[in-house]
Coordinates of C-alpha atoms and ligand atoms in Angstrom, one line a residue:
X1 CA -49.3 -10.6 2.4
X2 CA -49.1 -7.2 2.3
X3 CA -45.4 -7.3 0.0
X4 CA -47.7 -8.6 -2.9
X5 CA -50.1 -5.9 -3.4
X6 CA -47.2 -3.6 -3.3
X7 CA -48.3 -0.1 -5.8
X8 CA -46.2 -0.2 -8.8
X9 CA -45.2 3.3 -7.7
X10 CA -44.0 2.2 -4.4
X11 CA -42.0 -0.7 -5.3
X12 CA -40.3 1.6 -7.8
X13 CA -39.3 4.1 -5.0
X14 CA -37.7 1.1 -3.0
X15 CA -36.0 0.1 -5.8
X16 CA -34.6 3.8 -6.2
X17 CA -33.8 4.0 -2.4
X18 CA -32.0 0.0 -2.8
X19 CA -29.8 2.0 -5.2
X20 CA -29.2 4.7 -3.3
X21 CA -28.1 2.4 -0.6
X22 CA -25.8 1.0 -2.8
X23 CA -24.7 3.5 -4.1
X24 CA -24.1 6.4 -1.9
X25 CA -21.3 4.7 0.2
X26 CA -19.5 4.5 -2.7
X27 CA -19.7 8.0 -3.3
X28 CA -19.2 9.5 -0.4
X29 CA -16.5 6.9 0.3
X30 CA -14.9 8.2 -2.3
X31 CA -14.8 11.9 -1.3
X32 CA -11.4 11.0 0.6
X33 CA -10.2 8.8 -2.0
X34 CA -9.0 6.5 0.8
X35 CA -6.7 8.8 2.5
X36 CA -3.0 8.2 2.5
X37 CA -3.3 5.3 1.0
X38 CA -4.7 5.7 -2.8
X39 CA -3.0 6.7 -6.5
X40 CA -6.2 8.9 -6.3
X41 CA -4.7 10.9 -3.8
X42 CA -1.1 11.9 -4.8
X43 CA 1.4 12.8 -2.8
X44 CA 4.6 12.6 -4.9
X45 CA 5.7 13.9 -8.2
X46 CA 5.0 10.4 -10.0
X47 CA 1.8 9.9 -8.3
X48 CA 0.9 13.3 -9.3
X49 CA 1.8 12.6 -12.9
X50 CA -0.3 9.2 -13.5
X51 CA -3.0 10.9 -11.4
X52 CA -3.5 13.6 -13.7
X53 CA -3.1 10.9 -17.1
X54 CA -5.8 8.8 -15.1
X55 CA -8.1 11.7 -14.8
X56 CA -7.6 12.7 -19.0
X57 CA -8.2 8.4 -19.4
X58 CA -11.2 8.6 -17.0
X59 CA -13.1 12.0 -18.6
X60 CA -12.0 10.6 -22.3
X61 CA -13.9 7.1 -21.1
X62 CA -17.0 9.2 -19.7
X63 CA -17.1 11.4 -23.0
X64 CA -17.3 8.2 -25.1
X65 CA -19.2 6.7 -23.5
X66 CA -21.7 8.9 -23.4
X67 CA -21.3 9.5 -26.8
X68 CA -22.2 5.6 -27.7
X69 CA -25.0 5.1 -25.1
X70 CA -26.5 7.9 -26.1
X71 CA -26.2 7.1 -30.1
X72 CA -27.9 3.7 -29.1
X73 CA -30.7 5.2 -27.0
X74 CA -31.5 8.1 -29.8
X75 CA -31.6 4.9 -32.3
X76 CA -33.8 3.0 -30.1
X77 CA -36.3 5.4 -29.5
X78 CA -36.3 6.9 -33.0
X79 CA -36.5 4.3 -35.5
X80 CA -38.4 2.0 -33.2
X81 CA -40.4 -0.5 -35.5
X82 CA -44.1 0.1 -35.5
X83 CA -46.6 -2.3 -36.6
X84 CA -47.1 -1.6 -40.2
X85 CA -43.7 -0.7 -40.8
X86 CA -41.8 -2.4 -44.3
X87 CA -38.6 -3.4 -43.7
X88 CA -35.8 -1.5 -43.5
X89 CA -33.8 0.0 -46.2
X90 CA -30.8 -3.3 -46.5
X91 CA -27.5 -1.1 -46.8
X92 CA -23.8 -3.5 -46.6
X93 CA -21.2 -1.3 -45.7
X94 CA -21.0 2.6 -45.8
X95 CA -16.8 3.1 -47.1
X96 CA -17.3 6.8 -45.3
X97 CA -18.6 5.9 -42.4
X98 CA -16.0 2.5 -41.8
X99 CA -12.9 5.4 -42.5
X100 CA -14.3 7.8 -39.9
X101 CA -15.2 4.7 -37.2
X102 CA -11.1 3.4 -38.1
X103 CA -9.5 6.8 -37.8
X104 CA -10.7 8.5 -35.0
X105 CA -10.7 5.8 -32.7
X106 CA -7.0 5.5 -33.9
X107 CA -6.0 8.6 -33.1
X108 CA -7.8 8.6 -29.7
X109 CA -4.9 5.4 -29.2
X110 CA -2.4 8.0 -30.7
X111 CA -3.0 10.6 -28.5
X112 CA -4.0 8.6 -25.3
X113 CA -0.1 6.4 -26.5
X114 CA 1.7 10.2 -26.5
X115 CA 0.1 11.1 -22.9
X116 CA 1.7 7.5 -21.3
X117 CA 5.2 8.0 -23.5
X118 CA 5.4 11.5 -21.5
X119 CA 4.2 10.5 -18.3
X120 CA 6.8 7.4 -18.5
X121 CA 9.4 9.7 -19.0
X122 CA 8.3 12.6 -16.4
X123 CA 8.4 9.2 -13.6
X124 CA 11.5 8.1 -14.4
X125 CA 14.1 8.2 -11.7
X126 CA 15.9 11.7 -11.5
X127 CA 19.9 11.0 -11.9
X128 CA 22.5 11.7 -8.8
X129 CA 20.0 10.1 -6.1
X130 CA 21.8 9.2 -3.5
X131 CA 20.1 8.0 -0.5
X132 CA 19.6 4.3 -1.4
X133 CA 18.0 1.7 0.4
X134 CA 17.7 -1.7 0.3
X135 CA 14.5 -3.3 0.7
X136 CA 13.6 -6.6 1.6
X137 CA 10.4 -8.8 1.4
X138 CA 10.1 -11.5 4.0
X139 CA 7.4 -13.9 5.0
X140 CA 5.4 -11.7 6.0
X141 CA 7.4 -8.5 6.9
X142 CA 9.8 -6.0 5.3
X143 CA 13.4 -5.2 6.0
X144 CA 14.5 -1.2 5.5
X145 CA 18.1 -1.2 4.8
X146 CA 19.8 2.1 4.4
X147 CA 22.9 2.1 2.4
X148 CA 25.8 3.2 4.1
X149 CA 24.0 4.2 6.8
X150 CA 24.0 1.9 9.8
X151 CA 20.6 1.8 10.2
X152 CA 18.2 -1.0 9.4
X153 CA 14.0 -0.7 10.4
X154 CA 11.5 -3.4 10.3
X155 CA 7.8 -2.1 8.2
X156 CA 8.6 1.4 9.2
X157 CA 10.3 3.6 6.3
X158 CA 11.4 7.1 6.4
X159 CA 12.1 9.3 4.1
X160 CA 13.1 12.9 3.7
X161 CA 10.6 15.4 1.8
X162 CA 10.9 16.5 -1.8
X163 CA 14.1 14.3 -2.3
X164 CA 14.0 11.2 -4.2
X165 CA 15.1 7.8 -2.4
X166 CA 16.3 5.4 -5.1
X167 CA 15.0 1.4 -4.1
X168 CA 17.0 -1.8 -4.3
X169 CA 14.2 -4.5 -4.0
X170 CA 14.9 -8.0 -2.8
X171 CA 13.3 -10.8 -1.5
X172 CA 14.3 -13.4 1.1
X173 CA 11.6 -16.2 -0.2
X174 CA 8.9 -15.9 -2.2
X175 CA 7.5 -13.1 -4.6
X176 CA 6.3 -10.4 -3.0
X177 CA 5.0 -7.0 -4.2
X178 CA 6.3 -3.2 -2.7
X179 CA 3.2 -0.7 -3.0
X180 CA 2.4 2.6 -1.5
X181 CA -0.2 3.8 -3.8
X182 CA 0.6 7.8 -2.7
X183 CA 3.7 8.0 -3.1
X184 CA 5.3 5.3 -6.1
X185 CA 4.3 2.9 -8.6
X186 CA 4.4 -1.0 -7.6
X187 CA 7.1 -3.4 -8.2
X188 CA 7.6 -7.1 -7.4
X189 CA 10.3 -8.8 -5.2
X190 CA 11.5 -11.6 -7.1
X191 CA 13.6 -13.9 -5.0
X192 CA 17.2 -14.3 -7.2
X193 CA 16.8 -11.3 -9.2
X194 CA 17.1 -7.6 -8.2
X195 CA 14.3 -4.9 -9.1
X196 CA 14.6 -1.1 -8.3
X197 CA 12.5 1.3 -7.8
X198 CA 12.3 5.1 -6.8
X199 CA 10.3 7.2 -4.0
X200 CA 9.6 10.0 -2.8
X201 CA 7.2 12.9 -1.0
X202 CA 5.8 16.5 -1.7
X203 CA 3.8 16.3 2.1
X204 CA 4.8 15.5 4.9
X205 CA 2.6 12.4 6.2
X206 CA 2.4 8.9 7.1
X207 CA 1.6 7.0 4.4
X208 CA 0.4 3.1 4.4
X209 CA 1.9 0.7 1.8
X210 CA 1.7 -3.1 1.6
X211 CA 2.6 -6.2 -0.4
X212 CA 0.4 -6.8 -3.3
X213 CA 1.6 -9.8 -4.3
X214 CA 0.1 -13.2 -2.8
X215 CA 2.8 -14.7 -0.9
X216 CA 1.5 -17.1 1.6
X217 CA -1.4 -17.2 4.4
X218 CA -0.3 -14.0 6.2
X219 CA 0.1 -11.9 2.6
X220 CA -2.9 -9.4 4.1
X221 CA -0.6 -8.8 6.9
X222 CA 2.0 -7.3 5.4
X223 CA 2.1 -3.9 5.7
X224 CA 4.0 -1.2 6.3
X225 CA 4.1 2.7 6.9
X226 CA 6.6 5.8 5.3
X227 CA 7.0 8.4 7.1
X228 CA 8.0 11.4 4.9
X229 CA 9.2 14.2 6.9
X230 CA 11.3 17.6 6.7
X231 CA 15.0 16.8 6.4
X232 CA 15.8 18.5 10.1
X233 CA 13.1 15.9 11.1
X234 CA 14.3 13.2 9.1
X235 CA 18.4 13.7 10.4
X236 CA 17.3 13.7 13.8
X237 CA 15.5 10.4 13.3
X238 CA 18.9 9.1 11.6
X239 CA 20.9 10.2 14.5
X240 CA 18.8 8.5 16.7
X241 CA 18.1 5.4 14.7
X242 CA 22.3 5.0 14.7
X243 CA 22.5 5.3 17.8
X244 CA 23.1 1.7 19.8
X245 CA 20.2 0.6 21.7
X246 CA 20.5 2.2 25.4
X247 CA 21.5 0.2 28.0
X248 CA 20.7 1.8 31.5
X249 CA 17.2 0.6 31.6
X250 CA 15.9 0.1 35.4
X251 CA 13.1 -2.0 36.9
X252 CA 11.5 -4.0 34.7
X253 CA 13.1 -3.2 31.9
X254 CA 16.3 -4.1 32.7
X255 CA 15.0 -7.5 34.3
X256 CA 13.8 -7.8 30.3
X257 CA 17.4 -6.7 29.1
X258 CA 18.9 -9.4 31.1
X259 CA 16.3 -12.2 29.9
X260 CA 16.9 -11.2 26.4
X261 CA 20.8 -10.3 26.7
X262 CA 21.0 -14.2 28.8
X263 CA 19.3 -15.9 26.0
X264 CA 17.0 -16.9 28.8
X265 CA 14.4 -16.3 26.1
X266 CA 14.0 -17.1 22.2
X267 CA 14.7 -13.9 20.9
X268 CA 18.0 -13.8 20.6
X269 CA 17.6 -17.3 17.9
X270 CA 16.2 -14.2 15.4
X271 CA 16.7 -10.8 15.9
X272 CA 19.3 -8.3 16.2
X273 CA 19.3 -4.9 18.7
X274 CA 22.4 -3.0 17.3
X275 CA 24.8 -2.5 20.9
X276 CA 24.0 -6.0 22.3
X277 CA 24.9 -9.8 21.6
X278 CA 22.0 -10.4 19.5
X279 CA 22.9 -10.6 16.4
X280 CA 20.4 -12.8 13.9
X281 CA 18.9 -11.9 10.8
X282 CA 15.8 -14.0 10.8
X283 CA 13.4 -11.3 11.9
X284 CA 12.9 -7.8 12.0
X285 CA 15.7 -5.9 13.6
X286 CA 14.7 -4.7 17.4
X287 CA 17.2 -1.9 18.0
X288 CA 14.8 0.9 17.9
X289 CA 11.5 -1.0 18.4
X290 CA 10.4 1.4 20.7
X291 CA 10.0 4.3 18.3
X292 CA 7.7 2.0 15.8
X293 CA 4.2 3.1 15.6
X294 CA 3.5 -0.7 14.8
X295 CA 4.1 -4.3 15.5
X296 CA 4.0 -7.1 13.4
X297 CA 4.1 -5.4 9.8
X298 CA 1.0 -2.9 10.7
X299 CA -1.1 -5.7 12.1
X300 CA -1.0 -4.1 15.6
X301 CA -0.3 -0.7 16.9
X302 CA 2.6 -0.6 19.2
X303 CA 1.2 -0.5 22.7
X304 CA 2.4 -2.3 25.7
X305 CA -1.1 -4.4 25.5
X306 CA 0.1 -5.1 22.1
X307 CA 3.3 -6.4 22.6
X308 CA 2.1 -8.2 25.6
X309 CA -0.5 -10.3 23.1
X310 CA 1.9 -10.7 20.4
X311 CA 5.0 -12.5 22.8
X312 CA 2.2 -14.3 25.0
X313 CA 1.4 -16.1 21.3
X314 CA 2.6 -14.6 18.4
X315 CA 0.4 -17.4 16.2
X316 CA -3.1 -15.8 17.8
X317 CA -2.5 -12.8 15.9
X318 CA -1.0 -14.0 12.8
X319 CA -1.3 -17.8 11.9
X320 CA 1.1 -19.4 10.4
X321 CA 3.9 -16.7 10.7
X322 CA 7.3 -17.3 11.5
X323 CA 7.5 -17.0 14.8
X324 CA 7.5 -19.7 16.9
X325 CA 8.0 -19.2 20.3
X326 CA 7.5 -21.4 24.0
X327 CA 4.4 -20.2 26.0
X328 CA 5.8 -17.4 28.6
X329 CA 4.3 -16.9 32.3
X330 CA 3.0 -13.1 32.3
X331 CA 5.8 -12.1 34.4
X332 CA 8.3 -12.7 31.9
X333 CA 5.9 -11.3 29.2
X334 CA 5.5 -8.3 31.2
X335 CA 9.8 -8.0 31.8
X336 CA 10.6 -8.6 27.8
X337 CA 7.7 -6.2 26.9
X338 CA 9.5 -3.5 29.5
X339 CA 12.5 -4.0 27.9
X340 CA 11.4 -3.6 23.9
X341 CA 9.6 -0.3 25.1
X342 CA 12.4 1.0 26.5
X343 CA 14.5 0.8 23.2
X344 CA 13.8 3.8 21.4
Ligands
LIG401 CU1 4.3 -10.5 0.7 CU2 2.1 -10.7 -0.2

């Protein structure tokens, strides 16, 4: 049993070492502040703003803090009892000391209350923006649908740098939440009532956003990514993204088309591909699936492999989701896989 004749010394420095343990991760976790995907690392105006009134809130908290602990130590250590020792003075209430411990936390409030007023008002929405887009939560996916612009994606948002992207937010079934810590605040989908919501980019990035709001068993598979990129960058996309799906596929591919196209397969029950007969809003529009870095709302990445295991059983990957399908041999897999990829 050597554990019980542990040093006092020893046990303490395994204790200090426990903490360490414990603690270090989260520190040096937090040297990236969690990448493209935190408020603690800005990449927009807004985010920039309520960064830097989180920082002022943060330091203020630390300051007082410090202040208060340290009060209490100083008084425990000072005027410690000691045997012997009468009792203390008996004082009820101090009228200078209850003003000071009223007015300067109040005008801590005051100032911390002007700091949020300004912020609110640097965040706000800049007038005359006019890319709009409609965004949809689903069970469990989201719907990109930009205004006037023939083009709808599926979890994959782009947006042009340093220009603001005004939000129509709607939901298809239940509440769900729109997030991308980086780049915006986050605002609920309410089913029957329409929210909005602004966005936008200072760098150029992919940045990961996801529904916060608990919306059924696949609500941690929501995801999604914007891509903020120079507006040369961001036109091309739009020019290709308008563009009907192409049609000369060979091989495989076109063996796919032809399933698809025939209805010799489900797909055609749920989604549309702009330029073909498919035409069904149930899930995520197909017409460009072949430029998505994803699959099923940032679960997977978009690989052949992928795509393979999502149409062999779309339930395997995420349970419960609304995509019910009949088993396929591999060799139809394989033809409707050839087909998706080649719709870029
Ligand atoms: Cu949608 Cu959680």
């Amino acid at each position: 049993m050597r554990g019980s004749h542990l040093k006092p010394s020893t046990s303490r420095r395994s204790s200090l070492s426990l903490l360490l343990a414990l603690v270090l991760p989260i520190l040096l976790s937090a040297c990236t502040w969690g990448g493209n995907h935190s408020p603690l690392n800005p990449a927009s105006g807004p985010t920039e703003t309520v960064n830097r009134l989180w920082w002022i809130m943060f330091w203020m908290s630390i300051v007082i803090e410090a202040l208060v602990a340290g009060l209490v130590v100083i008084s425990l250590i000072r005027f410690r009892r000691k045997a012997g020792d009468p009792d203390p003075v008996q004082i009820s209430g101090n009228t200078r000391i209850e003003i000071a411990w009223t007015i300067a936390p109040a005008m801590i409030l005051v100032v911390l209350l002007v700091l949020t007023l300004t912020t609110m008002v640097n965040i706000s929405e800049p007038k005359g923006t006019t890319m709009r887009v409609t965004v949809t939560g689903h069970q469990w996916w989201w719907e990109f649908d930009y205004q006037g612009m023939n083009i709808v994606t599926g979890n994959e948002m782009h947006i042009p740098l340093d220009e603001p992207v005004h939000i129509d937010l709607r939901s298809a079934d239940v509440i769900h939440s729109f997030w991308v810590p980086s780049l915006a605040g986050k605002r609920d989908a309410i089913p029957g009532h329409d929210n909005t919501l602004w966005i936008s980019a200072n760098k150029p990035g992919t940045y990961r956003g996801e529904c916060t709001e608990f919306c059924g068993p696949e609500h941690a598979n929501m995801n999604f990514i914007v891509v903020a990129q120079p507006r040369a960058e961001f036109d091309a996309w739009v020019k290709q993204q308008q563009a009907p799906a192409v049609s000369d596929q060979t091989g495989l591919a076109a063996d796919g088309r032809d399933l698809v196209q025939n209805a010799s397969v489900a797909c055609i029950a749920c989604h549309t591909i702009n330029g073909t007969n498919l035409k069904a809003k149930v899930g995520p529009n197909l017409t460009h699936i072949g430029t998505r870095q994803y699959i099923a709302a940032g679960t997977l990445e978009n690989n052949q492999q992928n795509l393979m295991r999502w149409i062999h059983n779309p339930q395997e990957v995420k349970p419960e989701n609304k995509m019910i399908i009949p088993p396929y041999d591999d060799d139809t897999v394989r033809k409707i896989v050839a087909y998706l990829q080649s719709l870029k």
